[in-house]
CSV table of C-alpha atoms in Angstrom, one decimal:
chain,number,residue,atom,x,y,z
A,1321,MET,CA,-25.6,-24.8,-18.9
A,1322,ALA,CA,-21.8,-23.6,-19.0
A,1323,LEU,CA,-20.9,-23.5,-15.6
A,1324,THR,CA,-17.5,-22.7,-13.7
A,1325,THR,CA,-14.6,-24.9,-13.2
A,1326,THR,CA,-14.4,-25.9,-9.8
A,1327,SER,CA,-11.3,-28.2,-9.4
A,1328,LYS,CA,-10.7,-30.8,-6.7
A,1329,PRO,CA,-8.2,-32.5,-5.3
A,1330,ALA,CA,-7.2,-35.8,-7.4
A,1331,SER,CA,-4.5,-36.8,-5.6
A,1332,SER,CA,-2.6,-35.9,-2.0
A,1333,ALA,CA,0.0,-33.3,-4.0
A,1334,SER,CA,-2.6,-30.6,-3.9
A,1335,LYS,CA,-2.6,-30.1,-0.3
A,1336,ALA,CA,-0.4,-27.9,1.3
A,1337,LYS,CA,2.0,-29.3,1.2
A,1338,VAL,CA,3.3,-28.5,-2.4
A,1339,ALA,CA,6.6,-29.0,-3.1
A,1340,SER,CA,8.3,-26.2,-3.5
A,1341,LYS,CA,11.3,-26.9,-5.6
A,1342,SER,CA,9.8,-27.5,-8.9
A,1343,LYS,CA,10.5,-24.8,-11.6
A,1344,PRO,CA,7.0,-22.9,-11.7
A,1345,ILE,CA,5.3,-22.8,-14.7
A,1346,ALA,CA,5.2,-19.8,-16.6
A,1347,THR,CA,2.2,-18.5,-17.7
A,1348,THR,CA,1.8,-16.0,-20.4
A,1349,ASN,CA,-1.2,-16.8,-22.0
A,1350,THR,CA,-4.9,-17.1,-21.0
A,1351,TYR,CA,-7.0,-19.5,-22.7
A,1352,VAL,CA,-10.8,-20.1,-22.9
A,1353,TYR,CA,-11.7,-23.3,-23.0
A,1354,ARG,CA,-14.9,-26.1,-23.5
A,1355,GLY,CA,-14.8,-29.2,-22.4
A,1356,VAL,CA,-17.0,-32.3,-19.7
A,1357,ASP,CA,-15.0,-33.1,-16.2
A,1358,LYS,CA,-15.2,-37.3,-15.0
A,1359,LYS,CA,-19.4,-36.6,-14.3
A,1360,GLY,CA,-19.7,-36.3,-18.1
A,1361,ASN,CA,-20.7,-32.8,-17.2
A,1362,LYS,CA,-19.7,-29.5,-19.4
A,1363,ILE,CA,-17.6,-27.0,-18.1
A,1364,GLN,CA,-15.9,-24.0,-19.7
A,1365,GLY,CA,-13.6,-21.4,-18.3
A,1366,GLU,CA,-10.2,-19.8,-18.8
A,1367,ILE,CA,-7.2,-21.1,-17.7
A,1368,ASN,CA,-3.3,-19.6,-18.0
A,1369,GLY,CA,-0.3,-21.4,-20.5
A,1370,GLY,CA,2.3,-21.2,-22.4
A,1371,SER,CA,0.3,-23.0,-24.9
A,1372,PRO,CA,-3.0,-24.8,-26.1
A,1373,THR,CA,-0.9,-27.9,-25.7
A,1374,ILE,CA,0.1,-27.4,-21.9
A,1375,VAL,CA,-3.5,-26.3,-21.0
A,1376,LYS,CA,-4.5,-29.4,-22.2
A,1377,THR,CA,-2.5,-31.3,-20.3
A,1378,LEU,CA,-2.9,-28.8,-17.2
A,1379,LEU,CA,-7.0,-29.5,-17.4
A,1380,ALA,CA,-6.7,-33.5,-17.6
A,1381,LYS,CA,-4.2,-33.0,-14.2
A,1382,GLN,CA,-8.1,-31.4,-12.9
A,1383,GLY,CA,-9.7,-34.5,-14.6
A,1384,ILE,CA,-11.3,-32.0,-17.6
A,1385,ILE,CA,-11.3,-33.1,-20.9
A,1386,ALA,CA,-10.9,-30.5,-23.4
A,1387,LYS,CA,-12.6,-29.8,-26.2
A,1388,SER,CA,-11.7,-26.4,-27.5
A,1389,VAL,CA,-9.3,-24.4,-26.6
A,1390,SER,CA,-8.6,-21.0,-27.8
A,1391,LYS,CA,-6.8,-17.8,-26.9
A,1392,LYS,CA,-8.9,-15.5,-24.9
A,1393,PRO,CA,-8.9,-12.1,-27.0
A,1394,LYS,CA,-7.7,-8.6,-25.3
A,1395,PRO,CA,-10.3,-6.2,-24.7
A,1396,LEU,CA,-10.4,-3.5,-26.7
A,1397,PHE,CA,-9.4,-0.4,-24.7
A,1398,GLY,CA,-7.6,-1.7,-21.9
A,1399,SER,CA,-8.0,-4.0,-18.9
A,1400,SER,CA,-11.4,-3.3,-17.0
A,1401,GLY,CA,-12.0,-3.6,-12.7
A,1402,LYS,CA,-10.2,-2.6,-10.0
A,1403,ALA,CA,-6.5,-2.1,-9.1
A,1404,ILE,CA,-5.7,-4.1,-6.9
A,1405,LYS,CA,-5.0,-2.4,-3.9
A,1406,PRO,CA,-1.9,-3.8,-0.7
A,1407,ALA,CA,-5.7,-4.0,1.3
A,1408,ASP,CA,-6.7,-6.5,-1.3
A,1409,ILE,CA,-3.7,-9.1,-0.8
A,1410,ALA,CA,-4.2,-8.3,3.1
A,1411,VAL,CA,-8.1,-10.0,2.7
A,1412,PHE,CA,-6.4,-12.2,0.3
A,1413,SER,CA,-4.3,-13.7,3.2
A,1414,ARG,CA,-6.2,-13.9,5.7
A,1415,GLN,CA,-9.3,-15.6,3.3
A,1416,MET,CA,-6.4,-18.4,2.6
A,1417,ALA,CA,-5.3,-18.1,6.2
A,1418,THR,CA,-9.1,-19.8,7.1
A,1419,MET,CA,-9.4,-21.8,4.1
A,1420,MET,CA,-6.0,-23.7,4.9
A,1421,LYS,CA,-6.8,-23.7,9.1
A,1422,ALA,CA,-10.1,-25.2,7.6
A,1423,GLY,CA,-8.2,-28.6,6.1
A,1424,VAL,CA,-9.8,-27.2,2.9
A,1425,PRO,CA,-6.6,-28.5,-0.4
A,1426,LEU,CA,-4.7,-25.5,-1.5
A,1427,VAL,CA,-5.6,-26.1,-4.9
A,1428,GLN,CA,-9.7,-26.4,-3.8
A,1429,ALA,CA,-8.7,-22.6,-1.4
A,1430,PHE,CA,-7.6,-21.0,-4.4
A,1431,ASP,CA,-11.2,-21.9,-6.1
A,1432,ILE,CA,-13.4,-20.7,-3.2
A,1433,VAL,CA,-11.5,-17.9,-2.3
A,1434,ALA,CA,-11.8,-16.8,-6.4
A,1435,ASP,CA,-15.7,-17.6,-6.3
A,1436,GLY,CA,-16.4,-15.0,-3.4
A,1437,LEU,CA,-14.3,-12.6,-5.2
A,1438,GLU,CA,-16.0,-9.2,-6.8
A,1439,ASN,CA,-13.1,-7.2,-8.3
A,1440,PRO,CA,-12.3,-9.2,-11.5
A,1441,ASN,CA,-8.4,-8.3,-11.8
A,1442,LEU,CA,-7.9,-9.7,-8.0
A,1443,LYS,CA,-9.8,-12.9,-9.3
A,1444,LYS,CA,-7.9,-13.1,-12.1
A,1445,LEU,CA,-4.5,-12.9,-10.0
A,1446,VAL,CA,-5.6,-15.6,-7.8
A,1447,LEU,CA,-6.8,-18.0,-10.6
A,1448,GLN,CA,-3.5,-17.3,-12.4
A,1449,ILE,CA,-1.8,-18.7,-8.9
A,1450,ARG,CA,-4.1,-21.6,-8.6
A,1451,ASP,CA,-3.6,-23.0,-11.9
A,1452,SER,CA,0.7,-22.6,-11.1
A,1453,VAL,CA,0.0,-24.3,-8.0
A,1454,ALA,CA,-1.5,-27.2,-9.8
A,1455,ALA,CA,0.9,-27.3,-12.7
A,1456,GLY,CA,3.5,-28.1,-9.5
A,1457,GLY,CA,5.3,-24.7,-9.6
A,1458,GLY,CA,5.0,-24.4,-5.6
A,1459,PHE,CA,2.5,-21.7,-3.7
A,1460,ALA,CA,5.7,-19.1,-3.0
A,1461,ASN,CA,7.3,-19.5,-6.3
A,1462,SER,CA,3.5,-18.8,-7.4
A,1463,LEU,CA,3.7,-15.7,-5.6
A,1464,ARG,CA,7.4,-14.8,-7.1
A,1465,GLU,CA,5.8,-14.2,-10.5
A,1466,HIS,CA,4.0,-11.3,-9.3
A,1467,PRO,CA,6.7,-9.1,-8.1
A,1468,LYS,CA,4.1,-6.6,-7.8
A,1469,TYR,CA,1.8,-7.9,-5.6
A,1470,PHE,CA,3.9,-9.9,-3.3
A,1471,ASP,CA,7.3,-8.2,-2.3
A,1472,ASP,CA,10.6,-10.7,-1.2
A,1473,LEU,CA,8.6,-10.4,2.1
A,1474,PHE,CA,5.9,-12.6,1.8
A,1475,CYS,CA,7.5,-14.7,-0.9
A,1476,ASN,CA,10.2,-16.1,1.9
A,1477,LEU,CA,7.5,-16.5,4.3
A,1478,VAL,CA,5.2,-19.0,2.1
A,1479,ASP,CA,8.5,-20.6,1.2
A,1480,ALA,CA,9.1,-20.8,5.3
A,1481,GLY,CA,5.8,-22.3,5.9
A,1482,GLU,CA,5.9,-24.6,2.6
A,1483,GLN,CA,9.6,-25.8,3.6
A,1484,ALA,CA,8.8,-26.3,7.8
A,1485,GLY,CA,5.1,-28.2,6.3
A,1486,ALA,CA,3.3,-25.4,8.8
A,1487,LEU,CA,1.7,-23.8,5.2
A,1488,GLU,CA,-1.2,-23.1,7.3
A,1489,THR,CA,-0.1,-21.4,10.3
A,1490,MET,CA,2.7,-19.2,8.3
A,1491,LEU,CA,-0.2,-17.9,6.1
A,1492,ASP,CA,-1.4,-17.3,9.5
A,1493,ARG,CA,1.2,-15.5,11.0
A,1494,ILE,CA,1.0,-13.3,7.1
A,1495,ALA,CA,-2.4,-12.2,7.2
A,1496,THR,CA,-2.1,-10.9,10.8
A,1497,TYR,CA,1.0,-8.9,10.0
A,1498,LYS,CA,-0.9,-7.3,6.5
A,1499,GLU,CA,-3.6,-6.9,8.3
A,1500,LYS,CA,-1.7,-5.2,10.8
A,1501,THR,CA,0.4,-3.4,8.2
A,1502,GLU,CA,-2.4,-2.2,6.5
A,1503,ALA,CA,-4.2,-0.6,9.6
A,1504,LEU,CA,-1.4,1.4,9.7
A,1505,LYS,CA,-1.3,2.0,7.2
A,1506,ALA,CA,-4.6,3.7,6.7
A,1507,LYS,CA,-4.0,5.9,10.7
A,1508,ILE,CA,-1.2,7.4,8.8
A,1509,LYS,CA,-2.8,8.5,5.7
A,1510,LYS,CA,-6.4,9.5,7.9
A,1511,ALA,CA,-3.7,12.3,9.5
A,1512,LEU,CA,-3.0,13.3,6.5
A,1513,THR,CA,-6.0,13.7,3.7
A,1514,TYR,CA,-7.7,15.5,6.2
A,1515,PRO,CA,-5.8,18.7,6.0
A,1516,ILE,CA,-4.2,18.1,3.1
A,1517,ALA,CA,-8.2,17.7,1.2
A,1518,VAL,CA,-9.5,20.7,3.1
A,1519,ILE,CA,-6.3,22.9,2.7
A,1520,LEU,CA,-6.4,22.3,-1.4
A,1521,VAL,CA,-10.0,22.5,-1.4
A,1522,ALA,CA,-9.2,26.3,-0.2
A,1523,ILE,CA,-6.8,26.8,-2.9
A,1524,VAL,CA,-9.3,26.0,-5.3
A,1525,VAL,CA,-12.2,28.1,-4.5
A,1526,THR,CA,-9.7,31.3,-3.8
A,1527,GLY,CA,-8.5,30.2,-7.4
A,1528,ILE,CA,-12.8,30.4,-8.9
A,1529,LEU,CA,-13.2,33.8,-6.7
A,1530,LEU,CA,-10.0,35.3,-8.0
A,1531,VAL,CA,-11.3,34.5,-11.8
A,1532,LYS,CA,-14.4,34.8,-11.9
A,1533,VAL,CA,-15.7,37.1,-8.5
A,1534,VAL,CA,-12.9,39.4,-7.7
A,1535,PRO,CA,-13.4,40.7,-11.8
A,1536,GLN,CA,-17.6,41.8,-11.0
A,1537,PHE,CA,-16.0,43.7,-7.6
A,1538,ALA,CA,-13.3,45.3,-9.9
A,1539,GLU,CA,-15.9,46.3,-12.5
A,1540,THR,CA,-17.8,48.5,-9.1
A,1541,PHE,CA,-15.2,50.1,-7.7
A,1542,GLY,CA,-14.2,51.1,-11.1
A,1543,GLY,CA,-16.8,54.1,-10.4
A,1544,PHE,CA,-16.5,54.7,-7.2
A,1545,GLY,CA,-13.2,57.6,-8.2
A,1546,ALA,CA,-11.7,57.5,-5.0
A,1547,GLU,CA,-8.9,55.3,-3.9
A,1548,LEU,CA,-8.7,52.0,-3.2
A,1549,PRO,CA,-6.9,50.3,0.4
A,1550,ALA,CA,-4.1,49.1,-0.1
A,1551,PHE,CA,-5.0,45.6,1.2
A,1552,THR,CA,-8.1,45.6,-2.2
A,1553,LEU,CA,-5.3,46.7,-4.6
A,1554,PHE,CA,-3.1,43.7,-4.0
A,1555,VAL,CA,-5.7,41.5,-4.1
A,1556,LEU,CA,-7.2,43.2,-7.5
A,1557,HIS,CA,-3.1,42.4,-8.9
A,1558,LEU,CA,-3.7,39.1,-7.7
A,1559,SER,CA,-6.7,38.4,-9.4
A,1560,GLU,CA,-5.4,40.5,-13.2
A,1561,LEU,CA,-2.4,37.7,-12.9
A,1562,ALA,CA,-4.9,35.0,-12.1
A,1563,GLN,CA,-7.0,35.4,-15.2
A,1564,ALA,CA,-4.0,36.0,-17.4
A,1565,TYR,CA,-1.7,33.3,-16.1
A,1566,TRP,CA,-4.2,30.9,-15.2
A,1567,LEU,CA,-3.3,27.8,-17.3
A,1568,ILE,CA,0.1,28.7,-16.5
A,1569,ILE,CA,0.5,28.3,-12.9
A,1570,LEU,CA,-2.4,25.7,-13.4
A,1571,ILE,CA,0.5,23.8,-15.4
A,1572,GLY,CA,3.7,24.9,-13.4
A,1573,LEU,CA,1.9,23.5,-9.9
A,1574,ILE,CA,1.1,20.1,-11.9
A,1575,ALA,CA,4.5,19.7,-13.7
A,1576,SER,CA,5.6,20.9,-10.1
A,1577,VAL,CA,4.4,17.6,-8.0
A,1578,PHE,CA,5.2,15.2,-11.1
A,1579,LEU,CA,8.8,16.5,-10.9
A,1580,PHE,CA,9.1,15.3,-7.0
A,1581,LYS,CA,7.9,12.4,-7.3
A,1582,GLU,CA,10.0,12.0,-9.7
A,1583,ALA,CA,13.1,13.1,-9.1
A,1584,ALA,CA,12.2,11.0,-5.1
A,1585,ARG,CA,11.5,8.3,-6.9
A,1586,ARG,CA,15.3,8.6,-9.1
A,1587,SER,CA,17.7,10.3,-6.7
A,1588,THR,CA,18.4,8.5,-3.4
A,1589,THR,CA,19.8,11.5,-2.3
A,1590,PHE,CA,16.9,13.4,-3.2
A,1591,ALA,CA,14.7,11.1,-1.5
A,1592,TYR,CA,17.0,10.5,1.7
A,1593,ALA,CA,16.4,14.0,2.4
A,1594,ILE,CA,12.7,14.0,2.4
A,1595,ASP,CA,12.9,10.9,4.6
A,1596,LYS,CA,15.1,13.6,6.8
A,1597,TYR,CA,12.9,16.0,6.8
A,1598,LEU,CA,9.1,14.7,7.1
A,1599,LEU,CA,10.8,13.0,10.4
A,1600,LYS,CA,11.5,16.9,12.0
A,1601,LEU,CA,8.3,18.0,10.9
A,1602,PRO,CA,6.0,18.1,13.9
A,1603,VAL,CA,3.6,15.9,15.2
A,1604,VAL,CA,3.7,14.4,11.8
A,1605,GLY,CA,7.2,13.8,12.0
A,1606,LYS,CA,6.2,12.2,15.6
A,1607,ILE,CA,4.0,10.0,14.2
A,1608,LEU,CA,6.2,8.5,11.4
A,1609,TYR,CA,8.7,7.9,13.8
A,1610,LEU,CA,6.4,5.7,15.8
A,1611,SER,CA,5.3,4.1,12.8
A,1612,VAL,CA,8.8,3.4,11.8
A,1613,MET,CA,9.2,1.7,14.6
A,1614,ALA,CA,6.0,-0.4,14.8
A,1615,ARG,CA,7.0,-1.9,11.8
A,1616,PHE,CA,10.5,-2.8,12.6
A,1617,ALA,CA,9.0,-4.3,15.7
A,1618,ARG,CA,6.0,-6.2,14.0
A,1619,THR,CA,8.3,-7.3,10.6
A,1620,LEU,CA,11.2,-8.8,12.5
A,1621,ALA,CA,8.7,-10.4,14.8
A,1622,THR,CA,6.7,-12.1,11.9
A,1623,THR,CA,9.9,-13.9,10.4
A,1624,PHE,CA,12.0,-14.2,13.1
A,1625,ALA,CA,9.1,-16.6,14.6
A,1626,ALA,CA,8.8,-18.6,11.0
A,1627,GLY,CA,12.2,-19.6,11.4
A,1628,VAL,CA,14.1,-16.7,9.5
A,1629,PRO,CA,17.6,-16.5,10.6
A,1630,LEU,CA,18.1,-12.7,12.2
A,1631,ILE,CA,20.5,-11.8,9.5
A,1632,ASP,CA,18.0,-12.6,6.7
A,1633,ALA,CA,15.0,-11.8,8.7
A,1634,LEU,CA,16.9,-8.0,8.7
A,1635,THR,CA,17.2,-7.6,5.2
A,1636,SER,CA,13.8,-7.8,4.7
A,1637,VAL,CA,12.9,-5.5,7.6
A,1638,ALA,CA,15.7,-2.9,5.9
A,1639,GLY,CA,12.8,-2.9,3.1
A,1640,ALA,CA,9.9,-2.9,4.8
A,1641,ALA,CA,11.1,0.1,7.0
A,1642,GLY,CA,9.4,3.0,5.0
A,1643,ASN,CA,12.2,5.4,6.1
A,1644,ARG,CA,15.8,5.8,4.1
A,1645,ILE,CA,17.1,6.4,7.2
A,1646,TYR,CA,16.4,3.8,8.9
A,1647,SER,CA,16.8,1.7,6.3
A,1648,GLU,CA,19.9,2.0,6.3
A,1649,ALA,CA,20.2,1.7,10.0
A,1650,ILE,CA,19.3,-2.0,9.8
A,1651,ILE,CA,21.5,-2.6,7.1
A,1652,LYS,CA,23.8,-1.6,9.1
A,1653,VAL,CA,23.2,-3.3,12.3
A,1654,ARG,CA,23.0,-6.5,10.1
A,1655,GLU,CA,25.5,-6.1,9.1
A,1656,ASP,CA,26.9,-5.6,13.6
A,1657,VAL,CA,25.0,-9.0,14.3
A,1658,SER,CA,26.9,-10.9,10.5
A,1659,THR,CA,29.8,-10.6,12.9
A,1660,GLY,CA,28.3,-11.8,16.4
A,1661,ILE,CA,27.2,-8.8,17.8
A,1662,GLN,CA,24.0,-9.1,19.9
A,1663,LEU,CA,21.4,-7.5,17.8
A,1664,ASN,CA,20.3,-5.0,21.3
A,1665,THR,CA,24.1,-3.6,21.1
A,1666,ALA,CA,24.1,-3.4,17.5
A,1667,LEU,CA,20.7,-1.0,18.3
A,1668,LYS,CA,22.1,0.7,20.4
A,1669,ALA,CA,25.3,1.8,18.6
A,1670,ARG,CA,23.1,3.2,15.9
A,1671,ALA,CA,21.6,6.0,18.5
A,1672,ILE,CA,18.6,6.0,16.5
A,1673,PHE,CA,16.5,3.4,18.5
A,1674,PRO,CA,14.1,4.0,21.3
A,1675,THR,CA,15.2,2.4,24.0
A,1676,LEU,CA,12.0,0.4,24.7
A,1677,LEU,CA,12.8,-1.5,21.4
A,1678,ILE,CA,16.4,-2.2,22.8
A,1679,GLN,CA,15.7,-3.2,26.1
A,1680,MET,CA,12.7,-5.4,25.2
A,1681,SER,CA,15.3,-6.7,22.9
A,1682,ALA,CA,17.8,-7.7,25.1
A,1683,ILE,CA,15.3,-9.6,26.7
A,1684,GLY,CA,13.8,-11.3,24.4
A,1685,GLU,CA,17.1,-12.0,23.8
A,1686,GLU,CA,18.3,-13.5,27.1
A,1687,SER,CA,15.3,-15.0,27.2
A,1688,GLY,CA,14.7,-17.0,24.4
A,1689,ALA,CA,11.8,-15.4,23.1
A,1690,LEU,CA,12.6,-12.7,21.1
A,1691,ASP,CA,9.6,-13.1,19.0
A,1692,ALA,CA,7.5,-12.4,21.6
A,1693,MET,CA,9.6,-9.4,23.1
A,1694,LEU,CA,8.8,-7.9,19.3
A,1695,ASP,CA,5.5,-8.1,19.4
A,1696,LYS,CA,4.5,-6.2,22.6
A,1697,VAL,CA,6.7,-3.6,21.0
A,1698,ALA,CA,4.9,-3.6,17.8
A,1699,VAL,CA,1.6,-3.7,19.5
A,1700,TYR,CA,2.4,-0.5,21.9
A,1701,TYR,CA,4.0,1.1,18.9
A,1702,GLU,CA,0.6,0.5,17.3
A,1703,GLU,CA,-1.2,2.2,19.9
A,1704,ALA,CA,1.0,5.6,20.3
A,1705,VAL,CA,0.5,5.9,16.5
A,1706,ASP,CA,-3.0,5.2,17.4
A,1707,ASN,CA,-2.9,8.6,19.8
A,1708,MET,CA,-1.0,10.4,18.3
A,1709,VAL,CA,-3.5,10.7,14.9
A,1710,ASP,CA,-6.2,11.6,17.7
A,1711,THR,CA,-3.5,14.0,18.6
A,1712,LEU,CA,-3.2,15.9,15.4
A,1713,THR,CA,-6.4,15.9,14.1
A,1714,SER,CA,-7.8,18.0,17.6
A,1715,LEU,CA,-5.0,19.6,16.5
A,1716,LEU,CA,-5.1,20.8,13.0
A,1717,GLU,CA,-8.8,21.5,13.3
A,1718,PRO,CA,-8.3,24.6,14.3
A,1719,MET,CA,-5.5,25.6,12.1
A,1720,ILE,CA,-7.4,24.3,9.1
A,1721,MET,CA,-9.9,26.9,10.1
A,1722,SER,CA,-7.6,29.4,9.8
A,1723,VAL,CA,-6.4,28.7,6.8
A,1724,LEU,CA,-9.4,29.3,5.2
A,1725,GLY,CA,-10.4,32.0,7.2
A,1726,VAL,CA,-7.2,33.5,5.5
A,1727,LEU,CA,-7.7,32.6,2.1
A,1728,VAL,CA,-11.4,33.1,1.6
A,1729,GLY,CA,-11.9,35.3,4.6
A,1730,GLY,CA,-9.2,37.7,3.3
A,1731,LEU,CA,-11.0,37.8,-0.2
A,1732,LEU,CA,-14.2,39.0,1.2
A,1733,ILE,CA,-12.9,41.5,3.3
A,1734,ALA,CA,-10.1,42.9,0.8
A,1735,MET,CA,-13.7,43.6,-1.3
A,1736,TYR,CA,-15.7,44.6,0.6
A,1737,LEU,CA,-13.3,46.9,2.4
A,1738,PRO,CA,-14.1,49.8,-0.6
A,1739,ILE,CA,-18.0,49.6,0.3
A,1740,PHE,CA,-17.4,50.2,4.3
A,1741,GLN,CA,-15.2,53.0,3.3
A,1742,LEU,CA,-17.7,54.5,0.9
A,1743,GLY,CA,-20.3,54.2,3.9
A,1744,ALA,CA,-18.4,55.7,6.6
A,1745,VAL,CA,-18.1,59.1,4.1
A,1746,VAL,CA,-21.3,58.9,3.1
């Protein structure tokens, strides 16, 4: 019976403190192998490598004698399984942190985590990282082979943990950071998704009424032989336009959304203007502002506590700010700090950072506990985002009802208004 491969630690080199200076092995293909382990048990599985020879060498290091190695055929209709989301990476970080704190060797920790994953794509990613680490590539270097899922901040923190010999502590900090960051994103999405979804449904329902229902009333009104109310005539004209050009309108809406996204991605000026406008929106802008401050404090606290120099930490913070207005401001703060200016002074000079952040930074710099102070600031702003999301939800409910009333209720009134007038005449 075929067994799932379970890598066992061959030596102390597979412990948490894997050397990160070695050149990572390129894993270009996936191979299917069959062989026997040290106990003579038959075993089969998948592994990544540049060639069958390299694969056999990797398996030998894991105590597996390969009998056959063949390239895995590509799926006929593309890859299967769910896409890997940032929340999945957060869960992976926490699981690895738990394994390392429990004293499980690094390579074996990958196997344990992979066995418990239900997403095939995430499991494949974890096994690819495991193979690279087992070949001596180092944890941080192995993560850098997958920049789509692990950004520079994540890799740099892991690298700092490897160099300091405290990988388990660093993974715990990374896991906490990712969990807090994803929780913050989820709160903002919660605040914005509900009203957008309701409005979109209202627009779709309105379109269906204009194309399918209103024409039925128009035929009835044709036999009245009387002049229709202005509001009813307006709705009937809208219905005629919707019937004649609904496909063009639909394509235009989809094209507009696509062009908007492309313009935001390709044009820095356009994206900058969008971020600036979003911050000015009532309530929503306040939530975005608070989330940027929370992300700034959380990222800087995590990187600084990891022993990353402040200038390098600010570079990571600028990339994780989530708003181009503040990303540019943080870059300027970094430039000021690099000339010897204190962080709180540089923040104050930008005039867009809150007083609380500036004062807590000053206290942290004076007391030598900047990471602890920034962590308190992050907690404060994260709780503020929570409160603002609840406030936004309460404010949006009556607004959404008003939009639905205007769109759907307006159509119904327009259609029944001639009938009411006819009844009054009779």
